[in-house]
Amino acid sequence: MKKKAIGQSGWLWTALASVVAFIYFFPVLFIILTAFRSRSDTLATPPKWIFSPTFENFYHIFFRSMANSTEYVATGFHVYFFNSIYISGMSVLLALLIGTLAAYGFSRHPLRGNDTYLFIILTTRMLPPIIVIVPIFLIFRITGLAGTYTGIILMYTAFNLPFSIWMMKSFFDELNTEIEDASRMDGASERSVFFGVCIPQVKAGLAATSVFALILTWNEFLFSLLLTNKLTRTMPPAMARTIGGEINVDYGLLAAMICLFIIPIFLITYLLQNQLLRGVTFGTIKK
Amino acid sequence: MKRSSGFLAWFMDPKRRGPMLIAPAIIVLLLVNIIPLMWSFGLSFFKYRANTLKLPNFSWFYSYEKVLTKDNIWESLQTTAIIVAGSVGMQMILGFLLALLFASQFPLRKILLMFVLAPMMLSNVAVAIYFKLFYEPEFGLLSQFVQSFITGEMYVLLSTPAGALIGVIFADAWQWTPFVMLLVLAGLVSVPKHLYEAAEIDRMSWWRKFTTITFPYVRSLLLLAVLFRTIETVKIFDLVFILTNGGPGTATETIGVLVYRTAFQFFRTSNSAAMGYILLFAVIVLTSLYLYVIKQRESEEI
């Protein structure tokens, strides 16, 4: 028998959700349509909803014509694309690994002054990044980390840690410790209690945390702008450079970039959705 | 567990399990966050401008005094507070409603959910540039909508202080509501199903099920969402900078924009550091209050 989640609703619910989703998605839809519009259609008033789609904006991301020639030159955008995937992926994995361990520590083996540690960890996220960027920039220059993958991955790992720790701790806190104690009684080692009992119960939390961390890292602009070089630059600063000033924004080109930019994150979120929505079947109440 | 000797035993000692689990995180944060933080904190006590060759000059609280008396920091703190309250409030309400909508099983749920999550995946810069276009009086969707259905005239949202604030709040809330929704949803799906089955047997009303089962499970995540969205929104910069550039006048000049201007347009490096720490102080006080209240209420319940 199929179990009810909260309520098993039918197509009527789908219709309602579709309307809501469409309204919510509308600005994004506009951006996607703009990516396929030709230059002359981009700013038409009223907006053209029906038009013949072109791929010229996508082509121009990778190949641009030089100032006064008709020759097209590669822009190197694929390198930035790869960098974004590599740097975001590595730093999110690291933050999740270190963060989950720490969260488990904070939740199950509290130290003296546990809350103070947690609070200090949180305060590192409170300062405007503009303030800390100057010393970080200097430290990275001295240690030779500036412009390297290691440097920016380290930076983003630290950037994601506070959130990962707090998120995972709140999930660990919700678990029932009786199951853990029972498996300890049965002779399970600490390691298998952690991996075998706790981790499966916080899968939804891991999925949610990694999606958020990934999205924040993927979109991060300032650190990447200042701490990477031509070879390690990620997409957000590369996009900003291509677009140039704010005055004459090439909306079509920007829209095409946004489309490319959103695809990897969209796919990963879609794949993690199962974990996110399945929920915990054997979790029991704590209190 | 088998007892090994010496160094390894010291590490594996159950007494040190807590510290050992936390150590990697603390080391990374110390290296990349806390040391630079101390450095710039030190800098805020010097008179220093990043665009000159003059060496920093120790000046005690000069920068703080200057910032608190001369610059319009109070006004921008107020603006920031309005934006935070408006935007985070909107995110909470809409996010909770959306999560309730998507918590039940229905056909096409997975695909529809992706559409709702999409705004969060856009970069801030992209959202800002496109919302500027949407609000634009001549080509903008908003203006065209108002023109053709309501007044018949062009509509300029960003020209009045209130309008500009609403514009910023709306764009920010639109982008980050999915974040709240996802957190709440993660909480909703982790509610054990047998509780609902038991409630079904007891013929509980919808409202009672919500207040006694659903809400307690989601509450801690909702509070976490408030905390994180508040911290992030206080720092709001890219969106405001591109959308309104702090204007009209200084109506939307948030603390993030003010710090940026002080640091990179007027090159008052130490003043901007001082501002950052005043902001940090304010946020720390507010956060501790918030966490304290939550703790109090939790201990009351138990």
Coordinates of C-alpha atoms in Angstrom, one line a residue:
Chain A
M1 CA 0.0 0.0 0.0
K2 CA 1.3 3.4 -0.9
K3 CA 1.6 5.6 2.2
K4 CA 0.4 9.1 2.4
A5 CA 3.1 11.7 2.8
I6 CA 1.0 14.6 4.2
G7 CA -1.8 14.3 1.9
Q8 CA -2.1 12.5 -1.4
S9 CA -3.6 15.1 -3.6
G10 CA -4.6 14.7 -7.2
W11 CA -4.5 16.7 -10.4
L12 CA -6.5 19.6 -8.8
W13 CA -3.5 20.3 -6.6
T14 CA -1.2 20.0 -9.7
A15 CA -3.3 22.7 -11.4
L16 CA -3.0 25.0 -8.4
A17 CA 0.7 24.4 -8.1
S18 CA 1.2 25.0 -11.9
V19 CA -0.5 28.4 -11.7
V20 CA 1.7 29.4 -8.7
A21 CA 4.8 28.0 -10.3
F22 CA 4.1 29.8 -13.6
I23 CA 3.6 33.2 -11.9
Y24 CA 6.7 32.6 -9.8
F25 CA 8.8 31.5 -12.8
F26 CA 7.6 34.2 -15.1
P27 CA 10.7 36.6 -14.7
V28 CA 13.0 33.6 -15.4
L29 CA 10.9 32.7 -18.4
F30 CA 11.3 36.2 -19.7
I31 CA 15.1 35.9 -19.4
I32 CA 15.1 32.5 -21.2
L33 CA 13.0 33.9 -24.0
T34 CA 15.3 36.9 -24.3
A35 CA 18.2 34.5 -24.8
F36 CA 16.6 33.2 -28.0
R37 CA 15.5 36.6 -29.3
S38 CA 17.4 38.4 -32.0
R39 CA 19.0 41.7 -31.2
S40 CA 16.2 43.8 -32.7
D41 CA 13.5 41.8 -30.9
T42 CA 15.1 42.1 -27.4
L43 CA 13.7 45.5 -26.3
A44 CA 10.6 45.6 -28.5
T45 CA 7.5 47.3 -26.9
P46 CA 5.3 45.5 -26.2
P47 CA 7.5 42.5 -25.7
K48 CA 7.3 40.0 -28.5
W49 CA 6.1 36.7 -27.1
I50 CA 6.1 35.0 -30.5
F51 CA 9.3 35.2 -32.5
S52 CA 11.6 33.0 -34.5
P53 CA 14.3 31.8 -32.1
T54 CA 18.0 32.3 -32.9
F55 CA 21.1 30.9 -31.3
E56 CA 23.3 33.8 -32.1
N57 CA 23.5 34.9 -28.4
F58 CA 24.8 31.5 -27.4
Y59 CA 27.3 31.6 -30.2
H60 CA 28.5 35.0 -29.1
I61 CA 29.3 33.7 -25.6
F62 CA 32.1 31.5 -27.0
F63 CA 33.1 33.4 -30.1
R64 CA 33.1 37.2 -30.4
S65 CA 33.9 39.4 -33.3
M66 CA 36.9 41.7 -32.8
A67 CA 36.5 45.4 -33.0
N68 CA 36.9 46.1 -36.7
S69 CA 37.0 42.8 -38.4
T70 CA 34.6 40.1 -39.2
E71 CA 36.8 37.3 -37.7
Y72 CA 35.5 35.5 -34.7
V73 CA 37.8 34.8 -31.8
A74 CA 37.2 32.3 -29.0
T75 CA 36.5 34.0 -25.7
G76 CA 37.7 31.2 -23.4
F77 CA 34.3 31.0 -21.7
H78 CA 34.5 27.2 -21.6
V79 CA 37.5 27.5 -19.2
Y80 CA 35.5 29.7 -16.8
F81 CA 32.6 27.2 -17.0
F82 CA 34.9 24.3 -16.1
N83 CA 36.5 26.4 -13.3
S84 CA 33.1 27.2 -11.8
I85 CA 32.2 23.5 -11.8
Y86 CA 35.5 22.3 -10.3
I87 CA 35.8 25.0 -7.7
S88 CA 32.2 24.9 -6.5
G89 CA 32.1 21.1 -6.5
M90 CA 35.3 20.7 -4.5
S91 CA 34.6 23.4 -2.0
V92 CA 31.0 22.2 -1.3
L93 CA 32.2 18.6 -0.9
L94 CA 34.9 19.8 1.6
A95 CA 32.6 22.0 3.5
L96 CA 30.0 19.3 3.7
L97 CA 32.5 16.8 5.0
I98 CA 34.2 19.0 7.5
G99 CA 30.9 20.7 8.4
T100 CA 29.0 17.4 9.0
L101 CA 31.8 16.1 11.2
A102 CA 31.8 19.3 13.3
A103 CA 28.0 19.4 13.5
Y104 CA 28.0 15.8 14.8
G105 CA 30.6 16.8 17.3
F106 CA 28.7 19.9 18.5
S107 CA 25.5 17.9 18.7
R108 CA 26.7 14.7 20.3
H109 CA 29.9 15.5 22.2
P110 CA 29.3 19.1 23.4
L111 CA 32.3 20.9 24.7
R112 CA 32.4 23.4 27.5
G113 CA 31.3 26.6 25.9
N114 CA 29.7 24.8 23.0
D115 CA 27.3 27.6 22.2
T116 CA 30.0 30.2 22.2
Y117 CA 32.0 28.2 19.6
L118 CA 28.9 27.9 17.5
F119 CA 28.2 31.6 17.8
I120 CA 31.8 32.6 16.9
I121 CA 31.5 30.4 13.8
L122 CA 28.3 32.2 12.9
T123 CA 29.8 35.6 13.3
T124 CA 32.4 34.9 10.6
R125 CA 29.5 35.1 8.2
M126 CA 28.1 38.4 9.5
L127 CA 30.7 40.9 8.2
P128 CA 30.2 42.4 4.8
P129 CA 32.7 40.6 2.6
I130 CA 34.1 43.9 1.4
I131 CA 35.6 44.4 4.9
V132 CA 37.5 41.1 5.1
I133 CA 38.5 41.0 1.5
V134 CA 41.5 43.4 2.0
P135 CA 43.4 41.3 4.6
I136 CA 42.5 38.1 2.8
F137 CA 43.8 39.5 -0.4
L138 CA 47.1 40.5 1.3
I139 CA 47.4 37.1 3.0
F140 CA 46.8 35.3 -0.2
R141 CA 49.4 37.3 -2.0
I142 CA 52.0 36.7 0.7
T143 CA 51.4 32.9 0.9
G144 CA 51.2 32.6 -2.9
L145 CA 47.6 31.3 -2.7
A146 CA 46.3 34.1 -4.9
G147 CA 45.2 32.9 -8.3
T148 CA 45.4 29.2 -7.4
Y149 CA 42.6 26.7 -7.3
T150 CA 43.7 25.7 -3.7
G151 CA 43.3 29.3 -2.6
I152 CA 39.9 29.9 -3.9
I153 CA 38.6 26.4 -2.9
L154 CA 39.9 27.0 0.7
M155 CA 38.2 30.4 0.7
Y156 CA 34.9 29.0 -0.5
T157 CA 35.1 26.0 2.0
A158 CA 35.4 28.5 4.8
F159 CA 32.6 30.6 3.2
N160 CA 30.3 27.5 3.3
L161 CA 31.3 26.1 6.7
P162 CA 29.2 28.1 9.1
F163 CA 26.0 27.4 7.2
S164 CA 26.8 23.7 6.8
I165 CA 27.6 23.3 10.5
W166 CA 24.5 25.1 11.7
M167 CA 22.2 23.3 9.2
M168 CA 23.6 19.9 9.9
K169 CA 23.6 20.4 13.7
S170 CA 19.9 21.3 13.6
F171 CA 19.2 18.1 11.7
F172 CA 21.3 16.0 14.1
D173 CA 19.6 17.6 17.0
E174 CA 16.2 16.5 15.7
L175 CA 17.2 12.8 15.7
N176 CA 16.3 10.4 18.3
T177 CA 19.4 9.3 20.2
E178 CA 17.8 6.1 21.4
I179 CA 18.5 4.4 18.1
E180 CA 22.1 5.4 18.4
D181 CA 22.4 4.2 21.9
A182 CA 20.7 0.9 21.0
S183 CA 23.2 0.2 18.3
R184 CA 26.0 1.1 20.6
M185 CA 24.6 -1.5 23.0
D186 CA 24.7 -4.0 20.2
G187 CA 28.4 -3.4 19.9
A188 CA 28.5 -1.0 16.9
S189 CA 31.6 1.1 16.7
E190 CA 31.4 4.9 16.8
R191 CA 32.2 5.0 13.1
S192 CA 29.3 2.7 12.2
V193 CA 27.0 4.6 14.5
F194 CA 27.8 7.8 12.6
F195 CA 27.8 6.3 9.0
G196 CA 25.2 3.6 9.5
V197 CA 22.7 5.2 11.8
C198 CA 23.0 9.0 11.8
I199 CA 23.9 9.8 8.2
P200 CA 21.0 7.9 6.6
Q201 CA 18.6 9.8 8.8
V202 CA 19.9 13.2 7.8
K203 CA 19.9 12.6 4.0
A204 CA 17.3 15.3 3.4
G205 CA 19.5 17.7 5.4
L206 CA 22.6 16.8 3.5
A207 CA 20.8 17.3 0.2
A208 CA 19.4 20.7 1.3
T209 CA 22.7 21.9 2.7
S210 CA 24.6 20.9 -0.4
V211 CA 22.1 22.6 -2.7
F212 CA 22.3 25.8 -0.8
A213 CA 26.0 25.8 -0.5
L214 CA 26.4 25.0 -4.1
I215 CA 24.1 27.8 -5.2
L216 CA 25.8 30.4 -3.0
T217 CA 29.3 29.3 -4.2
W218 CA 28.2 29.1 -7.8
N219 CA 26.9 32.7 -7.7
E220 CA 29.7 34.2 -5.5
F221 CA 31.2 37.2 -7.2
L222 CA 33.5 39.3 -5.1
F223 CA 36.0 36.7 -3.8
S224 CA 36.3 35.2 -7.2
L225 CA 36.9 38.6 -8.8
L226 CA 39.8 39.4 -6.4
L227 CA 41.3 36.0 -5.7
T228 CA 41.5 34.3 -9.0
N229 CA 43.4 35.1 -12.2
K230 CA 42.7 34.5 -15.9
L231 CA 43.2 30.8 -15.6
T232 CA 41.2 30.1 -12.5
R233 CA 38.4 32.7 -12.8
T234 CA 34.8 31.5 -12.3
M235 CA 31.8 32.5 -14.3
P236 CA 30.2 35.4 -12.3
P237 CA 33.2 37.8 -12.8
A238 CA 33.7 36.5 -16.3
M239 CA 30.1 37.4 -17.0
A240 CA 30.5 40.8 -15.5
R241 CA 33.5 41.4 -17.7
T242 CA 31.8 40.3 -20.9
I243 CA 28.8 42.5 -20.2
G244 CA 31.0 45.5 -19.3
G245 CA 29.4 48.6 -18.1
E246 CA 25.9 48.9 -16.8
I247 CA 24.8 51.5 -19.3
N248 CA 24.6 49.5 -22.5
V249 CA 23.7 46.1 -21.3
D250 CA 23.5 43.5 -24.0
Y251 CA 20.4 41.8 -22.6
G252 CA 20.4 39.0 -25.1
L253 CA 24.0 38.0 -24.5
L254 CA 23.5 38.2 -20.7
A255 CA 20.3 36.1 -20.9
A256 CA 22.1 33.4 -22.9
M257 CA 24.9 33.4 -20.3
I258 CA 22.3 33.1 -17.5
C259 CA 20.8 30.1 -19.3
L260 CA 24.2 28.3 -19.6
F261 CA 25.0 29.4 -16.0
I262 CA 21.8 27.9 -14.5
I263 CA 21.9 24.5 -16.3
P264 CA 24.5 22.6 -14.1
I265 CA 23.0 23.8 -10.9
F266 CA 19.5 23.1 -12.2
L267 CA 20.5 19.5 -13.1
I268 CA 22.2 18.9 -9.7
T269 CA 19.2 20.2 -7.8
Y270 CA 16.9 18.0 -9.8
L271 CA 19.0 15.0 -9.1
L272 CA 19.2 15.7 -5.3
Q273 CA 15.5 16.4 -5.2
N274 CA 14.7 12.8 -4.5
Q275 CA 16.7 12.9 -1.3
L276 CA 15.2 16.2 -0.5
L277 CA 11.6 15.1 -0.9
R278 CA 11.7 11.6 0.2
G279 CA 12.1 12.4 3.8
V280 CA 12.9 10.2 6.7
T281 CA 10.9 7.1 7.1
F282 CA 12.2 5.7 10.3
G283 CA 12.9 8.9 12.2
T284 CA 11.0 9.1 15.5
I285 CA 10.2 12.0 17.7
K286 CA 12.8 13.2 20.1
K287 CA 10.7 14.7 22.9
Chain B
M1 CA 38.1 -0.8 20.8
K2 CA 41.7 -2.0 20.8
R3 CA 44.0 0.3 22.7
S4 CA 46.9 1.4 20.7
S5 CA 49.8 3.2 22.3
G6 CA 51.3 6.7 22.2
F7 CA 50.4 9.4 19.8
L8 CA 47.5 7.5 18.2
A9 CA 46.0 6.6 21.5
W10 CA 46.0 10.3 22.5
F11 CA 44.0 11.1 19.3
M12 CA 41.6 8.2 19.7
D13 CA 40.8 8.8 23.3
P14 CA 37.0 9.0 23.6
K15 CA 37.4 12.1 25.8
R16 CA 38.8 13.9 22.8
R17 CA 36.1 12.8 20.3
G18 CA 34.2 16.1 20.5
P19 CA 37.3 18.4 19.9
M20 CA 38.6 16.1 17.2
L21 CA 35.4 16.2 15.2
I22 CA 35.4 20.0 15.4
A23 CA 39.1 20.6 14.9
P24 CA 39.2 20.6 11.1
A25 CA 36.4 23.1 10.9
I26 CA 38.0 25.4 13.4
I27 CA 41.3 25.2 11.7
V28 CA 39.9 26.2 8.3
L29 CA 37.8 29.0 9.8
L30 CA 40.7 30.3 11.8
L31 CA 43.0 30.5 8.8
V32 CA 40.6 32.0 6.3
N33 CA 38.1 33.9 8.4
I34 CA 39.2 34.7 11.9
I35 CA 42.7 35.9 11.2
P36 CA 41.7 38.3 8.4
L37 CA 38.9 39.5 10.6
M38 CA 41.3 40.4 13.4
W39 CA 43.6 42.1 10.9
S40 CA 40.9 44.4 9.6
F41 CA 39.7 45.0 13.1
G42 CA 43.2 46.2 13.9
L43 CA 43.0 48.4 10.8
S44 CA 39.9 50.1 12.1
F45 CA 42.0 51.7 14.8
F46 CA 44.5 53.3 12.4
K47 CA 44.1 56.2 10.1
Y48 CA 44.6 54.6 6.7
R49 CA 43.7 55.3 3.1
A50 CA 44.3 52.4 0.6
N51 CA 45.0 54.8 -2.3
T52 CA 48.0 56.6 -0.7
L53 CA 51.5 55.5 0.2
K54 CA 51.3 57.0 3.7
L55 CA 51.8 54.4 6.4
P56 CA 48.9 53.6 8.7
N57 CA 48.8 55.9 11.6
F58 CA 47.5 54.7 15.0
S59 CA 44.6 56.8 16.0
W60 CA 42.5 55.0 18.7
F61 CA 38.8 55.4 18.1
Y62 CA 39.2 58.3 15.6
S63 CA 37.6 56.3 12.7
Y64 CA 34.7 55.2 14.9
E65 CA 34.1 58.7 16.2
K66 CA 34.2 60.1 12.7
V67 CA 31.8 57.4 11.3
L68 CA 29.3 57.7 14.1
T69 CA 29.1 61.5 14.0
K70 CA 29.8 62.6 10.4
D71 CA 28.8 59.9 7.9
N72 CA 25.1 59.0 7.4
I73 CA 25.5 55.7 9.0
W74 CA 22.3 56.0 11.1
E75 CA 20.2 56.7 8.1
S76 CA 21.6 53.7 6.2
L77 CA 21.2 51.4 9.2
Q78 CA 17.5 52.4 9.2
T79 CA 17.2 51.8 5.5
T80 CA 18.8 48.4 5.9
A81 CA 16.5 47.5 8.8
I82 CA 13.4 48.4 6.6
I83 CA 14.7 46.2 3.8
V84 CA 15.6 43.3 6.1
A85 CA 12.2 43.4 7.8
G86 CA 10.2 43.7 4.6
S87 CA 12.2 41.2 2.6
V88 CA 12.7 38.5 5.3
G89 CA 9.1 38.8 6.4
M90 CA 7.9 38.3 2.8
Q91 CA 10.2 35.4 2.3
M92 CA 9.0 33.7 5.5
I93 CA 5.3 34.0 4.7
L94 CA 5.6 33.1 1.0
G95 CA 8.2 30.4 1.6
F96 CA 6.0 28.7 4.2
L97 CA 3.0 28.8 2.0
L98 CA 4.9 27.4 -1.0
A99 CA 6.4 24.7 1.2
L100 CA 2.9 23.7 2.3
L101 CA 1.8 23.6 -1.3
F102 CA 4.7 21.3 -2.3
A103 CA 4.7 19.1 0.8
S104 CA 1.8 16.9 -0.5
Q105 CA 2.2 14.4 -3.2
F106 CA 0.7 15.2 -6.6
P107 CA 1.5 14.5 -10.2
L108 CA 4.4 16.6 -11.8
R109 CA 5.5 17.8 -8.3
K110 CA 9.2 17.4 -9.0
I111 CA 9.1 19.4 -12.2
L112 CA 6.9 22.2 -10.9
L113 CA 9.2 22.5 -7.8
M114 CA 12.1 23.1 -10.1
F115 CA 10.4 26.1 -11.6
V116 CA 9.8 27.6 -8.2
L117 CA 13.5 27.0 -7.2
A118 CA 14.9 28.6 -10.3
P119 CA 15.1 32.3 -9.1
M120 CA 17.5 31.2 -6.3
M121 CA 19.9 29.8 -8.9
L122 CA 20.3 33.1 -10.7
S123 CA 23.2 35.2 -9.7
N124 CA 22.5 38.5 -7.8
V125 CA 23.9 40.5 -10.7
A126 CA 21.6 38.9 -13.2
V127 CA 18.5 39.4 -11.0
A128 CA 19.5 43.0 -10.4
I129 CA 20.1 43.8 -14.1
Y130 CA 16.8 42.2 -15.2
F131 CA 14.7 43.7 -12.5
K132 CA 16.1 47.0 -13.5
L133 CA 14.8 46.2 -16.9
F134 CA 11.4 45.1 -15.6
Y135 CA 11.0 48.3 -13.6
E136 CA 12.1 50.5 -16.4
P137 CA 9.5 53.1 -17.4
E138 CA 9.7 52.7 -21.2
F139 CA 10.4 49.0 -21.9
G140 CA 9.7 47.6 -18.5
L141 CA 7.1 44.9 -18.0
L142 CA 5.7 46.6 -14.9
S143 CA 5.3 49.9 -16.6
Q144 CA 3.7 48.4 -19.6
F145 CA 1.3 46.3 -17.5
V146 CA 0.2 49.4 -15.5
Q147 CA 0.0 51.4 -18.7
S148 CA -2.3 49.0 -20.6
F149 CA -4.5 47.8 -17.8
I150 CA -4.7 50.4 -15.1
T151 CA -3.7 54.0 -15.6
G152 CA -2.8 54.3 -19.3
E153 CA 0.3 56.1 -18.3
M154 CA 3.9 55.1 -17.9
Y155 CA 4.7 54.0 -14.4
V156 CA 8.0 54.9 -12.8
L157 CA 8.5 52.7 -9.7
L158 CA 12.1 53.6 -8.7
S159 CA 11.8 57.4 -8.7
T160 CA 10.2 57.7 -5.3
P161 CA 11.9 56.7 -2.1
A162 CA 9.1 54.3 -1.1
G163 CA 8.8 52.9 -4.6
A164 CA 12.6 52.2 -4.7
L165 CA 12.4 50.4 -1.4
I166 CA 9.5 48.3 -2.5
G167 CA 11.4 47.5 -5.7
V168 CA 14.4 46.3 -3.9
I169 CA 12.4 44.3 -1.3
F170 CA 10.3 42.7 -4.0
A171 CA 13.3 41.6 -6.1
D172 CA 15.2 40.3 -3.1
A173 CA 12.2 38.5 -1.6
W174 CA 11.4 36.9 -5.0
Q175 CA 15.0 35.6 -5.4
W176 CA 15.3 34.1 -1.9
T177 CA 11.8 32.8 -1.0
P178 CA 12.8 29.4 -2.5
F179 CA 15.6 29.2 0.0
V180 CA 13.1 29.4 2.9
M181 CA 10.7 27.1 1.1
L182 CA 13.4 24.5 0.7
L183 CA 14.3 24.6 4.3
V184 CA 10.7 24.4 5.5
L185 CA 10.1 21.6 3.0
A186 CA 13.1 19.6 4.3
G187 CA 11.5 19.9 7.7
L188 CA 8.0 19.0 6.5
V189 CA 9.1 15.8 4.8
S190 CA 11.1 14.7 7.9
V191 CA 7.9 14.6 10.0
P192 CA 7.4 10.9 10.7
K193 CA 4.4 9.7 8.9
H194 CA 3.0 7.6 11.7
L195 CA 2.3 10.8 13.6
Y196 CA -0.2 11.8 10.9
E197 CA -1.6 8.3 10.8
A198 CA -2.2 8.5 14.6
A199 CA -3.7 11.9 14.2
E200 CA -6.0 10.6 11.5
I201 CA -7.2 7.9 13.9
D202 CA -7.8 10.5 16.6
R203 CA -9.8 12.6 14.0
M204 CA -7.7 15.7 14.7
S205 CA -8.7 18.8 12.9
W206 CA -6.5 20.2 10.2
W207 CA -5.5 23.1 12.3
R208 CA -4.6 20.9 15.4
K209 CA -2.5 18.6 13.2
F210 CA -0.7 21.7 11.9
T211 CA 0.0 23.2 15.3
T212 CA 0.8 20.0 17.2
I213 CA 2.7 18.0 14.6
T214 CA 3.8 20.0 11.6
F215 CA 4.8 23.2 13.2
P216 CA 7.0 21.8 16.0
Y217 CA 9.0 19.9 13.4
V218 CA 9.5 22.8 11.1
R219 CA 10.1 25.4 13.8
S220 CA 13.8 25.0 14.3
L221 CA 14.4 25.1 10.6
L222 CA 12.2 28.1 10.2
L223 CA 14.1 29.9 12.9
L224 CA 17.4 29.0 11.2
A225 CA 15.9 30.4 8.0
V226 CA 15.1 33.7 9.7
L227 CA 18.6 33.8 11.1
F228 CA 20.4 33.1 7.9
R229 CA 18.3 35.3 5.7
T230 CA 18.6 38.2 8.1
I231 CA 22.4 37.9 8.2
E232 CA 22.6 37.7 4.4
T233 CA 20.1 40.5 3.8
V234 CA 21.8 42.9 6.2
K235 CA 24.9 42.6 3.9
I236 CA 22.8 43.2 0.8
F237 CA 24.9 45.0 -1.8
D238 CA 24.9 43.9 -5.4
L239 CA 21.2 44.0 -5.9
V240 CA 20.8 47.5 -4.5
F241 CA 23.9 48.8 -6.1
I242 CA 22.8 47.9 -9.6
L243 CA 19.0 48.3 -9.2
T244 CA 18.9 51.8 -7.6
N245 CA 22.5 52.7 -6.9
G246 CA 21.3 53.7 -3.4
G247 CA 18.9 56.3 -4.8
P248 CA 16.8 58.2 -5.3
G249 CA 19.0 60.4 -3.1
T250 CA 20.1 58.1 -0.4
A251 CA 16.7 56.4 0.0
T252 CA 18.0 52.9 -0.6
E253 CA 21.6 53.4 0.6
T254 CA 22.0 50.2 2.7
I255 CA 24.9 49.7 5.0
G256 CA 26.6 47.5 2.4
V257 CA 26.4 50.2 -0.3
L258 CA 27.7 52.8 2.2
V259 CA 30.6 50.6 3.2
Y260 CA 31.5 50.1 -0.5
R261 CA 31.3 53.8 -1.2
T262 CA 33.4 54.7 1.8
A263 CA 36.0 52.1 0.9
F264 CA 36.2 52.2 -2.9
Q265 CA 34.9 55.6 -3.9
F266 CA 36.2 57.8 -1.1
F267 CA 39.1 55.4 -0.2
R268 CA 38.5 55.9 3.5
T269 CA 39.7 52.4 4.2
S270 CA 39.8 52.6 8.0
N271 CA 36.5 54.4 8.1
S272 CA 34.9 51.6 6.1
A273 CA 36.5 49.0 8.4
A274 CA 35.0 50.9 11.4
M275 CA 31.6 50.9 9.8
G276 CA 31.9 47.1 9.2
Y277 CA 32.6 46.6 12.9
I278 CA 29.8 48.8 14.0
L279 CA 27.5 46.7 11.8
L280 CA 29.1 43.5 13.1
F281 CA 28.5 44.7 16.6
A282 CA 24.8 45.5 15.9
V283 CA 24.3 42.1 14.2
I284 CA 26.0 40.2 17.1
V285 CA 23.8 42.0 19.6
L286 CA 20.6 41.2 17.6
T287 CA 21.6 37.6 16.9
S288 CA 22.4 36.9 20.6
L289 CA 19.1 38.4 21.6
Y290 CA 17.4 36.3 19.1
L291 CA 19.1 33.1 20.1
Y292 CA 18.6 33.9 23.7
V293 CA 14.9 34.3 23.2
I294 CA 14.7 31.0 21.3
K295 CA 16.6 29.2 24.1
Q296 CA 14.3 30.7 26.7
R297 CA 11.2 29.6 24.9
E298 CA 12.6 26.1 24.3
S299 CA 13.4 25.6 28.0
E300 CA 10.0 26.9 28.9
E301 CA 8.4 24.2 26.8
I302 CA 10.4 21.4 28.2

